[in-house]
Amino acid sequence: MESKIFGGGVASSSPLMGNSPEPTIFELSAPGRTSYSLRATNVPKRDLSDVVPKEFLREIPVDLPEVSERDLVAHFTRLSSRQYAVDLGAYPLGSCTMKYNPKFADAVANMTGISDVHPLTPASHAQGWLELMVTLEKYICEITGMSEATLQPAAGAAGELTGLLIMGAYHRARGGKRSKIIIPDSAHGTNPASVTLAGYEAVTVPSNERGLVDLEHLRKVLDEEVAGMMLTNPNTLGLFEQEIYEIAQAVHDVGGLMYYDGANLNAIIGVSRPGDMGFDIVHSNLHKTFATPHGGGGPGAGPVAVTAVLAPFLPGPKATLIEGEGGAATYGWTTPKHTIGKVHGFFGNAVVLGRALAYMLYNGSDGLKEVSQYAVLNANWLRHKISEQYDIPYSQWCMHEFVASAQRLRRQGGIKALDIAKAVLDEGFHSPTVYFPLVVEEALMIEPTETESFQTLSILAETLNKLAKLAETSEGQEALHQAPVNTPTRRLDEALAARKPRLSFDQPPNH
Ligand SMILES: *Cc1c(COP(=O)(O)O)cnc(C)c1O
C-alpha cells in the first residue's frame, strides 16, 4: 500500500502535527519498508514454497502496513499521548474501577521466573508457578467465602459465562434442566448478555424506590424453572442489598443458585464476603481490584470461586497441592471430576494472576480491608460534596460508587449528563460513566476509587460543582455545549463513529 499523505517519503514524526489527526498505520506505510533487516549471510536463499506445503501458501499477500521501527514507535507514542490514562490522573468512570495500579506489581509480573515460563513446562519444572496459583486460589476463596476456584476465565464476562455453565452442569447432574436466570434491572450489561450466551432466558426484576431488588416482585417470578439469580452487591447504583439473606433464601428455596458478580470487589474486601451472604458462585475481576491496569481490551482475569458442592464442575486442569507443605510441598495438575472443560487456553492470563497475588501479599488482609474502606470513604465524601449541585436519586450511604443525575441541569438550561462529561475532559479528568445504570435519568455514575488523594478528590468535587454552576447562565450553557475544546478531538457523533468508523485518512471526518 502506498503512503497516501506523505507521498511515500519519510513519515512525519513531527510534534508540529499538534492536534491534526494521526494517520492510520496503513497510511504511514511505504512499499518495501521494514522495521528490521537481517545482515547478509552465506546461508543460501530458498523459496518459501520449498519449505511450506503449497496448500498452506497464500495466493494474495496479506495487506500489512510496511513501516520502519522508528515510524512505528512514533506513531503509537503519538497516539498514546492523546489518550487519557489512569497513570495521568483521576478516572472516575463508574463501574469500571479505573484505579491506579502500583508499579511493584508490574515488577513482580515481569520477573523472568513468572513471565518467561512456557505453559507447556512440566509441573516438575514449574513448581513455583503452581504454588502461586494454588496460593492465589486460596486467597480468592478466603476473600469471597468460597471453597474452590478456577483461575482460567479471561475477564469478568468470561467468568459470568463460566459460572452459568457450572450452574447448568449442576442442575443437569441433579436431573433437571432449568431455563431462566433472574437479574435486576440495574445489572451490568454483561449479565444479560452472558445469560443469553449460556442459553438461558433473562428475567428482569425491578428495583424498588430505594434502588434495591424488590423482594416481593422477586418472589413472584421465582419458580422451578429458575436456574439461579445474578446479582452485583453493591449493585450498580453503589448500594448494598440489605435484604441479601432473604433474597438468597428465596432463590435457594426453589432450588436456584446465587451468582455474585464480583467485578467490583474493592467495595467489600475484608469487610463482607459473598459466601456469607448466601452466594454459591462468585467471579472477581483481578483487572479491576487486584493491580492489573485495564481498558482498551488488555488482558484480564475473572476467576470464578464456588461452594464445595459446585467444585467438581469447575474448569480444569487446576493447579493443586499434591502432598507435603511449605518448602517440601509438591504441586501438580488435577481435573475436577465433573468438569465443564476448559474455558481458556492453558491456565488463563497468567501474569495477571502473578500481579494479583503480589498485590494481595503486599497489602495483607489489613491493607486489603483498607482498600475497601478508602474506596467507600472516597465515594461517600465526593457524593456529599456535590450533592447540592446535582441530584443524587438514591442518596443513602453508598459503597465504592454512586450515581448522580444531571436532570435538574437539563430542566434548568438544557445541560445534559453528556455535556458535563465532555466538560470534565477539558478540566483534566476522565469523565464519569454516563447514562448507566438505566434506572437513573441523565445518570453520571461516579467511582473515585481508593487510590486518589484528598487533594485530587477536592479538585474533582470543585470541578463538578463549577460545571453545574455554569449550567445556570446562558453564557455558561453555551460553553458547556462547546466542550471539549482542549482535547485532540472535539465532540464526535458517537453513534455514527461506532457504525461507520473512519478508517482511512482520505475519508472526510465521520463519514
Ligand atoms: C466490569 C464489570 C463486568 C465485566 O467485566 P469484564 O472484565 O469487562 O468482562 C461485569 N460486571 C460488573 C458489575 C462490572 O463492573
mmCIF file of C-alpha atoms in Angstrom, residues 93-403:
data_model
loop_
_atom_site.group_PDB
_atom_site.id
_atom_site.type_symbol
_atom_site.label_atom_id
_atom_site.label_comp_id
_atom_site.label_asym_id
_atom_site.label_seq_id
_atom_site.Cartn_x
_atom_site.Cartn_y
_atom_site.Cartn_z
ATOM 1 C CA LEU A 93 -15.528 6.016 35.385
ATOM 2 C CA GLY A 94 -18.237 4.315 37.452
ATOM 3 C CA SER A 95 -18.408 0.504 37.453
ATOM 4 C CA CYS A 96 -15.039 0.209 35.716
ATOM 5 C CA THR A 97 -12.772 0.729 38.752
ATOM 6 C CA MET A 98 -10.140 2.658 36.835
ATOM 7 C CA LYS A 99 -7.803 2.968 39.781
ATOM 8 C CA TYR A 100 -4.092 3.474 39.858
ATOM 9 C CA ASN A 101 -2.180 0.185 39.792
ATOM 10 C CA PRO A 102 1.033 0.127 41.805
ATOM 11 C CA LYS A 103 4.146 -0.460 39.708
ATOM 12 C CA PHE A 104 5.662 -3.021 42.035
ATOM 13 C CA ALA A 105 3.031 -5.492 40.801
ATOM 14 C CA ASP A 106 4.342 -4.969 37.255
ATOM 15 C CA ALA A 107 7.869 -5.555 38.514
ATOM 16 C CA VAL A 108 6.773 -8.871 40.020
ATOM 17 C CA ALA A 109 4.889 -9.877 36.879
ATOM 18 C CA ASN A 110 7.982 -9.091 34.787
ATOM 19 C CA MET A 111 10.308 -11.334 36.793
ATOM 20 C CA THR A 112 11.659 -13.938 34.414
ATOM 21 C CA GLY A 113 10.506 -16.791 36.649
ATOM 22 C CA ILE A 114 6.966 -15.521 36.151
ATOM 23 C CA SER A 115 6.861 -14.023 32.676
ATOM 24 C CA ASP A 116 9.178 -16.391 30.784
ATOM 25 C CA VAL A 117 7.784 -19.775 31.771
ATOM 26 C CA HIS A 118 6.257 -21.675 28.862
ATOM 27 C CA PRO A 119 2.792 -23.017 29.623
ATOM 28 C CA LEU A 120 3.843 -26.484 28.482
ATOM 29 C CA THR A 121 6.651 -26.634 31.062
ATOM 30 C CA PRO A 122 6.147 -29.872 33.025
ATOM 31 C CA ALA A 123 4.809 -29.421 36.542
ATOM 32 C CA SER A 124 8.078 -30.679 37.998
ATOM 33 C CA HIS A 125 9.856 -27.654 36.498
ATOM 34 C CA ALA A 126 7.160 -25.091 37.296
ATOM 35 C CA GLN A 127 6.564 -25.729 40.991
ATOM 36 C CA GLY A 128 6.798 -22.028 41.828
ATOM 37 C CA TRP A 129 4.136 -21.138 39.298
ATOM 38 C CA LEU A 130 1.848 -23.874 40.578
ATOM 39 C CA GLU A 131 2.355 -22.716 44.141
ATOM 40 C CA LEU A 132 1.497 -19.177 43.024
ATOM 41 C CA MET A 133 -1.791 -20.359 41.526
ATOM 42 C CA VAL A 134 -2.691 -22.565 44.476
ATOM 43 C CA THR A 135 -1.974 -19.695 46.880
ATOM 44 C CA LEU A 136 -3.944 -17.197 44.805
ATOM 45 C CA GLU A 137 -6.897 -19.597 44.649
ATOM 46 C CA LYS A 138 -6.764 -19.956 48.430
ATOM 47 C CA TYR A 139 -6.785 -16.181 48.962
ATOM 48 C CA ILE A 140 -9.589 -15.634 46.466
ATOM 49 C CA CYS A 141 -11.633 -18.242 48.319
ATOM 50 C CA GLU A 142 -10.844 -16.579 51.634
ATOM 51 C CA ILE A 143 -11.835 -13.148 50.310
ATOM 52 C CA THR A 144 -15.077 -14.392 48.744
ATOM 53 C CA GLY A 145 -16.029 -17.034 51.322
ATOM 54 C CA MET A 146 -15.948 -19.884 48.806
ATOM 55 C CA SER A 147 -14.289 -23.338 48.698
ATOM 56 C CA GLU A 148 -12.515 -23.642 45.365
ATOM 57 C CA ALA A 149 -11.868 -21.505 42.316
ATOM 58 C CA THR A 150 -10.793 -21.610 38.689
ATOM 59 C CA LEU A 151 -8.270 -19.017 37.553
ATOM 60 C CA GLN A 152 -8.893 -19.646 33.847
ATOM 61 C CA PRO A 153 -11.556 -17.124 32.764
ATOM 62 C CA ALA A 154 -10.046 -14.180 30.880
ATOM 63 C CA ALA A 155 -12.301 -11.433 32.239
ATOM 64 C CA GLY A 156 -15.472 -10.653 34.134
ATOM 65 C CA ALA A 157 -17.834 -11.559 31.332
ATOM 66 C CA ALA A 158 -15.892 -14.799 30.718
ATOM 67 C CA GLY A 159 -16.268 -15.537 34.435
ATOM 68 C CA GLU A 160 -20.004 -14.980 34.182
ATOM 69 C CA LEU A 161 -20.324 -17.436 31.325
ATOM 70 C CA THR A 162 -18.159 -19.950 33.220
ATOM 71 C CA GLY A 163 -20.350 -19.565 36.312
ATOM 72 C CA LEU A 164 -23.531 -20.029 34.295
ATOM 73 C CA LEU A 165 -22.110 -23.153 32.617
ATOM 74 C CA ILE A 166 -21.297 -24.501 36.086
ATOM 75 C CA MET A 167 -24.874 -23.726 37.142
ATOM 76 C CA GLY A 168 -26.166 -25.629 34.119
ATOM 77 C CA ALA A 169 -23.924 -28.635 34.846
ATOM 78 C CA TYR A 170 -25.107 -28.656 38.472
ATOM 79 C CA HIS A 171 -28.785 -28.667 37.525
ATOM 80 C CA ARG A 172 -28.257 -31.330 34.862
ATOM 81 C CA ALA A 173 -26.411 -33.528 37.368
ATOM 82 C CA ARG A 174 -29.484 -33.292 39.574
ATOM 83 C CA GLY A 175 -31.629 -34.420 36.675
ATOM 84 C CA GLY A 176 -33.204 -31.076 35.903
ATOM 85 C CA LYS A 177 -32.852 -28.626 33.093
ATOM 86 C CA ARG A 178 -33.819 -25.124 34.025
ATOM 87 C CA SER A 179 -34.438 -22.285 31.608
ATOM 88 C CA LYS A 180 -34.397 -18.946 33.435
ATOM 89 C CA ILE A 181 -31.912 -16.674 35.195
ATOM 90 C CA ILE A 182 -33.089 -13.694 37.202
ATOM 91 C CA ILE A 183 -31.219 -10.395 37.005
ATOM 92 C CA PRO A 184 -32.119 -6.999 38.481
ATOM 93 C CA ASP A 185 -32.880 -4.057 36.183
ATOM 94 C CA SER A 186 -29.763 -2.253 37.415
ATOM 95 C CA ALA A 187 -27.448 -5.110 36.342
ATOM 96 C CA HIS A 188 -24.253 -4.552 34.376
ATOM 97 C CA GLY A 189 -24.832 -5.142 30.668
ATOM 98 C CA THR A 190 -22.622 -8.213 30.606
ATOM 99 C CA ASN A 191 -25.064 -10.072 32.896
ATOM 100 C CA PRO A 192 -27.997 -10.358 30.469
ATOM 101 C CA ALA A 193 -25.515 -10.941 27.628
ATOM 102 C CA SER A 194 -23.898 -13.880 29.463
ATOM 103 C CA VAL A 195 -27.318 -15.277 30.360
ATOM 104 C CA THR A 196 -28.335 -15.294 26.698
ATOM 105 C CA LEU A 197 -24.994 -16.725 25.589
ATOM 106 C CA ALA A 198 -25.371 -19.558 28.109
ATOM 107 C CA GLY A 199 -28.765 -20.404 26.592
ATOM 108 C CA TYR A 200 -30.999 -19.081 29.352
ATOM 109 C CA GLU A 201 -33.841 -16.644 29.294
ATOM 110 C CA ALA A 202 -33.124 -13.477 31.319
ATOM 111 C CA VAL A 203 -35.939 -12.481 33.664
ATOM 112 C CA THR A 204 -35.633 -8.930 34.994
ATOM 113 C CA VAL A 205 -36.695 -7.879 38.478
ATOM 114 C CA PRO A 206 -37.261 -4.165 39.054
ATOM 115 C CA SER A 207 -35.586 -2.075 41.728
ATOM 116 C CA ASN A 208 -37.712 -0.614 44.499
ATOM 117 C CA GLU A 209 -37.800 3.052 45.492
ATOM 118 C CA ARG A 210 -34.559 2.614 47.444
ATOM 119 C CA GLY A 211 -32.725 1.317 44.362
ATOM 120 C CA LEU A 212 -32.579 -2.253 45.728
ATOM 121 C CA VAL A 213 -34.055 -5.547 44.498
ATOM 122 C CA ASP A 214 -37.820 -5.587 45.019
ATOM 123 C CA LEU A 215 -38.126 -8.736 47.149
ATOM 124 C CA GLU A 216 -41.898 -9.059 46.698
ATOM 125 C CA HIS A 217 -41.547 -8.904 42.940
ATOM 126 C CA LEU A 218 -38.681 -11.394 43.076
ATOM 127 C CA ARG A 219 -40.855 -13.897 44.963
ATOM 128 C CA LYS A 220 -43.473 -13.632 42.205
ATOM 129 C CA VAL A 221 -41.090 -14.616 39.422
ATOM 130 C CA LEU A 222 -39.423 -17.490 41.284
ATOM 131 C CA ASP A 223 -40.356 -20.990 40.192
ATOM 132 C CA GLU A 224 -38.791 -24.358 39.396
ATOM 133 C CA GLU A 225 -37.600 -23.082 36.010
ATOM 134 C CA VAL A 226 -35.224 -20.630 37.687
ATOM 135 C CA ALA A 227 -31.636 -21.895 37.481
ATOM 136 C CA GLY A 228 -30.358 -19.012 39.546
ATOM 137 C CA MET A 229 -30.038 -15.318 40.114
ATOM 138 C CA MET A 230 -27.163 -12.984 39.182
ATOM 139 C CA LEU A 231 -26.570 -10.085 41.481
ATOM 140 C CA THR A 232 -23.967 -7.398 41.970
ATOM 141 C CA ASN A 233 -23.712 -6.395 45.597
ATOM 142 C CA PRO A 234 -23.193 -3.477 45.992
ATOM 143 C CA ASN A 235 -25.353 -3.037 42.912
ATOM 144 C CA THR A 236 -24.588 -0.691 40.028
ATOM 145 C CA LEU A 237 -26.104 2.205 41.964
ATOM 146 C CA GLY A 238 -23.343 1.573 44.512
ATOM 147 C CA LEU A 239 -25.905 0.399 47.061
ATOM 148 C CA PHE A 240 -25.652 -2.633 49.305
ATOM 149 C CA GLU A 241 -28.574 -5.049 49.035
ATOM 150 C CA GLN A 242 -29.742 -5.016 52.620
ATOM 151 C CA GLU A 243 -32.163 -7.912 52.151
ATOM 152 C CA ILE A 244 -29.492 -10.144 50.669
ATOM 153 C CA TYR A 245 -30.181 -13.044 53.114
ATOM 154 C CA GLU A 246 -33.871 -13.039 52.236
ATOM 155 C CA ILE A 247 -33.094 -12.806 48.517
ATOM 156 C CA ALA A 248 -30.657 -15.753 48.691
ATOM 157 C CA GLN A 249 -33.087 -17.795 50.782
ATOM 158 C CA ALA A 250 -35.937 -17.214 48.341
ATOM 159 C CA VAL A 251 -33.807 -18.306 45.355
ATOM 160 C CA HIS A 252 -32.459 -21.358 47.200
ATOM 161 C CA ASP A 253 -35.997 -22.329 48.217
ATOM 162 C CA VAL A 254 -36.887 -23.000 44.568
ATOM 163 C CA GLY A 255 -33.615 -24.893 44.028
ATOM 164 C CA GLY A 256 -31.842 -21.997 42.262
ATOM 165 C CA LEU A 257 -28.256 -20.853 42.785
ATOM 166 C CA MET A 258 -26.955 -17.400 43.641
ATOM 167 C CA TYR A 259 -24.341 -15.875 41.359
ATOM 168 C CA TYR A 260 -22.320 -12.923 42.645
ATOM 169 C CA ASP A 261 -20.962 -10.532 40.043
ATOM 170 C CA GLY A 262 -17.872 -9.510 41.999
ATOM 171 C CA ALA A 263 -16.307 -7.312 39.353
ATOM 172 C CA ASN A 264 -16.045 -4.540 41.918
ATOM 173 C CA LEU A 265 -14.671 -6.327 44.956
ATOM 174 C CA ASN A 266 -12.932 -3.151 46.118
ATOM 175 C CA ALA A 267 -16.288 -2.278 47.664
ATOM 176 C CA ILE A 268 -16.201 -5.124 50.186
ATOM 177 C CA ILE A 269 -12.848 -6.946 50.509
ATOM 178 C CA GLY A 270 -12.008 -7.695 54.104
ATOM 179 C CA VAL A 271 -15.372 -6.355 55.245
ATOM 180 C CA SER A 272 -18.003 -8.767 53.951
ATOM 181 C CA ARG A 273 -17.946 -11.965 51.896
ATOM 182 C CA PRO A 274 -20.358 -13.125 49.194
ATOM 183 C CA GLY A 275 -20.223 -16.652 50.658
ATOM 184 C CA ASP A 276 -21.531 -15.357 53.978
ATOM 185 C CA MET A 277 -24.328 -13.511 52.160
ATOM 186 C CA GLY A 278 -25.600 -16.784 50.675
ATOM 187 C CA PHE A 279 -23.962 -16.792 47.261
ATOM 188 C CA ASP A 280 -22.828 -20.021 45.561
ATOM 189 C CA ILE A 281 -20.704 -18.703 42.697
ATOM 190 C CA VAL A 282 -18.547 -15.554 42.629
ATOM 191 C CA HIS A 283 -16.400 -14.088 39.919
ATOM 192 C CA SER A 284 -13.927 -11.341 40.640
ATOM 193 C CA ASN A 285 -12.141 -9.031 38.212
ATOM 194 C CA LEU A 286 -8.429 -9.154 39.009
ATOM 195 C CA HIS A 287 -8.042 -6.388 36.420
ATOM 196 C CA LYS A 288 -10.265 -4.066 38.392
ATOM 197 C CA THR A 289 -9.457 -4.684 42.020
ATOM 198 C CA PHE A 290 -6.135 -6.517 42.063
ATOM 199 C CA ALA A 291 -3.450 -4.453 40.334
ATOM 200 C CA THR A 292 -3.815 -5.144 36.636
ATOM 201 C CA PRO A 293 -4.409 -1.997 34.592
ATOM 202 C CA HIS A 294 -7.310 -2.380 32.223
ATOM 203 C CA GLY A 295 -9.197 -0.694 29.460
ATOM 204 C CA GLY A 296 -8.663 -0.931 25.751
ATOM 205 C CA GLY A 297 -9.248 -4.652 25.855
ATOM 206 C CA GLY A 298 -5.993 -5.623 27.548
ATOM 207 C CA PRO A 299 -5.634 -8.993 29.242
ATOM 208 C CA GLY A 300 -7.652 -9.518 32.379
ATOM 209 C CA ALA A 301 -8.642 -12.375 34.644
ATOM 210 C CA GLY A 302 -12.039 -13.249 36.055
ATOM 211 C CA PRO A 303 -11.502 -16.153 38.445
ATOM 212 C CA VAL A 304 -14.677 -17.954 39.465
ATOM 213 C CA ALA A 305 -14.959 -19.251 43.021
ATOM 214 C CA VAL A 306 -17.656 -21.705 44.077
ATOM 215 C CA THR A 307 -19.023 -23.595 47.075
ATOM 216 C CA ALA A 308 -17.830 -27.159 47.787
ATOM 217 C CA VAL A 309 -20.979 -28.601 46.146
ATOM 218 C CA LEU A 310 -20.095 -26.939 42.842
ATOM 219 C CA ALA A 311 -16.318 -27.561 42.949
ATOM 220 C CA PRO A 312 -16.488 -30.834 40.923
ATOM 221 C CA PHE A 313 -17.847 -28.857 37.941
ATOM 222 C CA LEU A 314 -15.017 -26.303 37.799
ATOM 223 C CA PRO A 315 -12.925 -25.986 34.633
ATOM 224 C CA GLY A 316 -9.669 -27.916 34.616
ATOM 225 C CA PRO A 317 -6.864 -28.599 34.858
ATOM 226 C CA LYS A 318 -6.272 -26.804 38.136
ATOM 227 C CA ALA A 319 -3.007 -26.309 39.984
ATOM 228 C CA THR A 320 -3.272 -28.434 43.110
ATOM 229 C CA LEU A 321 -1.235 -29.227 46.188
ATOM 230 C CA ILE A 322 -0.426 -32.914 45.774
ATOM 231 C CA GLU A 323 1.360 -33.545 49.055
ATOM 232 C CA GLY A 324 3.542 -32.052 51.777
ATOM 233 C CA GLU A 325 3.635 -28.469 52.901
ATOM 234 C CA GLY A 326 5.873 -25.400 52.899
ATOM 235 C CA GLY A 327 9.228 -25.967 51.203
ATOM 236 C CA ALA A 328 8.548 -29.713 50.906
ATOM 237 C CA ALA A 329 5.229 -29.305 49.123
ATOM 238 C CA THR A 330 4.656 -30.846 45.692
ATOM 239 C CA TYR A 331 2.205 -29.310 43.263
ATOM 240 C CA GLY A 332 0.607 -30.817 40.193
ATOM 241 C CA TRP A 333 -2.354 -30.534 37.848
ATOM 242 C CA THR A 334 -5.731 -32.109 38.571
ATOM 243 C CA THR A 335 -9.016 -32.032 36.704
ATOM 244 C CA PRO A 336 -12.272 -31.749 38.682
ATOM 245 C CA LYS A 337 -14.411 -34.866 38.401
ATOM 246 C CA HIS A 338 -17.388 -33.413 36.511
ATOM 247 C CA THR A 339 -15.533 -30.534 34.893
ATOM 248 C CA ILE A 340 -17.292 -28.346 32.363
ATOM 249 C CA GLY A 341 -13.975 -28.388 30.455
ATOM 250 C CA LYS A 342 -11.515 -25.650 29.650
ATOM 251 C CA VAL A 343 -12.611 -22.035 29.304
ATOM 252 C CA HIS A 344 -9.221 -20.622 28.268
ATOM 253 C CA GLY A 345 -6.066 -21.879 26.579
ATOM 254 C CA PHE A 346 -3.658 -23.262 29.160
ATOM 255 C CA PHE A 347 -4.227 -21.666 32.584
ATOM 256 C CA GLY A 348 -5.640 -18.239 31.828
ATOM 257 C CA ASN A 349 -3.883 -14.891 31.547
ATOM 258 C CA ALA A 350 -1.082 -15.932 33.834
ATOM 259 C CA VAL A 351 0.804 -12.700 34.507
ATOM 260 C CA VAL A 352 -2.432 -11.094 35.655
ATOM 261 C CA LEU A 353 -2.543 -13.837 38.288
ATOM 262 C CA GLY A 354 1.022 -13.021 39.327
ATOM 263 C CA ARG A 355 0.171 -9.343 39.757
ATOM 264 C CA ALA A 356 -2.907 -10.154 41.814
ATOM 265 C CA LEU A 357 -1.018 -12.377 44.245
ATOM 266 C CA ALA A 358 1.748 -9.777 44.599
ATOM 267 C CA TYR A 359 -0.858 -7.133 45.382
ATOM 268 C CA MET A 360 -2.614 -9.331 47.952
ATOM 269 C CA LEU A 361 0.610 -10.271 49.719
ATOM 270 C CA TYR A 362 1.867 -6.695 49.695
ATOM 271 C CA ASN A 363 -1.318 -5.319 51.242
ATOM 272 C CA GLY A 364 -2.040 -8.183 53.604
ATOM 273 C CA SER A 365 -5.529 -8.700 54.976
ATOM 274 C CA ASP A 366 -5.469 -5.415 56.901
ATOM 275 C CA GLY A 367 -4.298 -3.493 53.831
ATOM 276 C CA LEU A 368 -6.959 -5.058 51.616
ATOM 277 C CA LYS A 369 -9.599 -4.076 54.121
ATOM 278 C CA GLU A 370 -8.301 -0.501 53.952
ATOM 279 C CA VAL A 371 -8.571 -0.621 50.152
ATOM 280 C CA SER A 372 -12.332 -1.085 50.520
ATOM 281 C CA GLN A 373 -12.648 1.356 53.363
ATOM 282 C CA TYR A 374 -10.978 4.103 51.343
ATOM 283 C CA ALA A 375 -12.979 3.259 48.212
ATOM 284 C CA VAL A 376 -16.190 3.641 50.228
ATOM 285 C CA LEU A 377 -14.998 6.715 52.114
ATOM 286 C CA ASN A 378 -13.912 8.498 48.924
ATOM 287 C CA ALA A 379 -17.207 7.763 47.169
ATOM 288 C CA ASN A 380 -19.278 8.994 50.097
ATOM 289 C CA TRP A 381 -17.151 12.113 50.557
ATOM 290 C CA LEU A 382 -17.472 13.026 46.888
ATOM 291 C CA ARG A 383 -21.196 12.238 46.853
ATOM 292 C CA HIS A 384 -21.704 14.566 49.781
ATOM 293 C CA LYS A 385 -19.545 17.315 48.239
ATOM 294 C CA ILE A 386 -21.516 17.507 45.009
ATOM 295 C CA SER A 387 -24.970 16.785 46.408
ATOM 296 C CA GLU A 388 -26.038 20.431 46.396
ATOM 297 C CA GLN A 389 -25.360 20.931 42.715
ATOM 298 C CA TYR A 390 -26.512 17.526 41.477
ATOM 299 C CA ASP A 391 -29.489 15.364 42.349
ATOM 300 C CA ILE A 392 -28.493 12.067 43.929
ATOM 301 C CA PRO A 393 -31.639 9.996 43.394
ATOM 302 C CA TYR A 394 -30.677 7.217 45.806
ATOM 303 C CA SER A 395 -28.975 9.230 48.471
ATOM 304 C CA GLN A 396 -28.370 6.698 51.243
ATOM 305 C CA TRP A 397 -24.800 5.704 52.121
ATOM 306 C CA CYS A 398 -23.159 4.291 49.061
ATOM 307 C CA MET A 399 -20.352 1.780 48.728
ATOM 308 C CA HIS A 400 -17.483 2.337 46.260
ATOM 309 C CA GLU A 401 -19.513 4.401 43.776
ATOM 310 C CA PHE A 402 -22.668 6.464 43.442
ATOM 311 C CA VAL A 403 -24.962 7.713 40.724
#
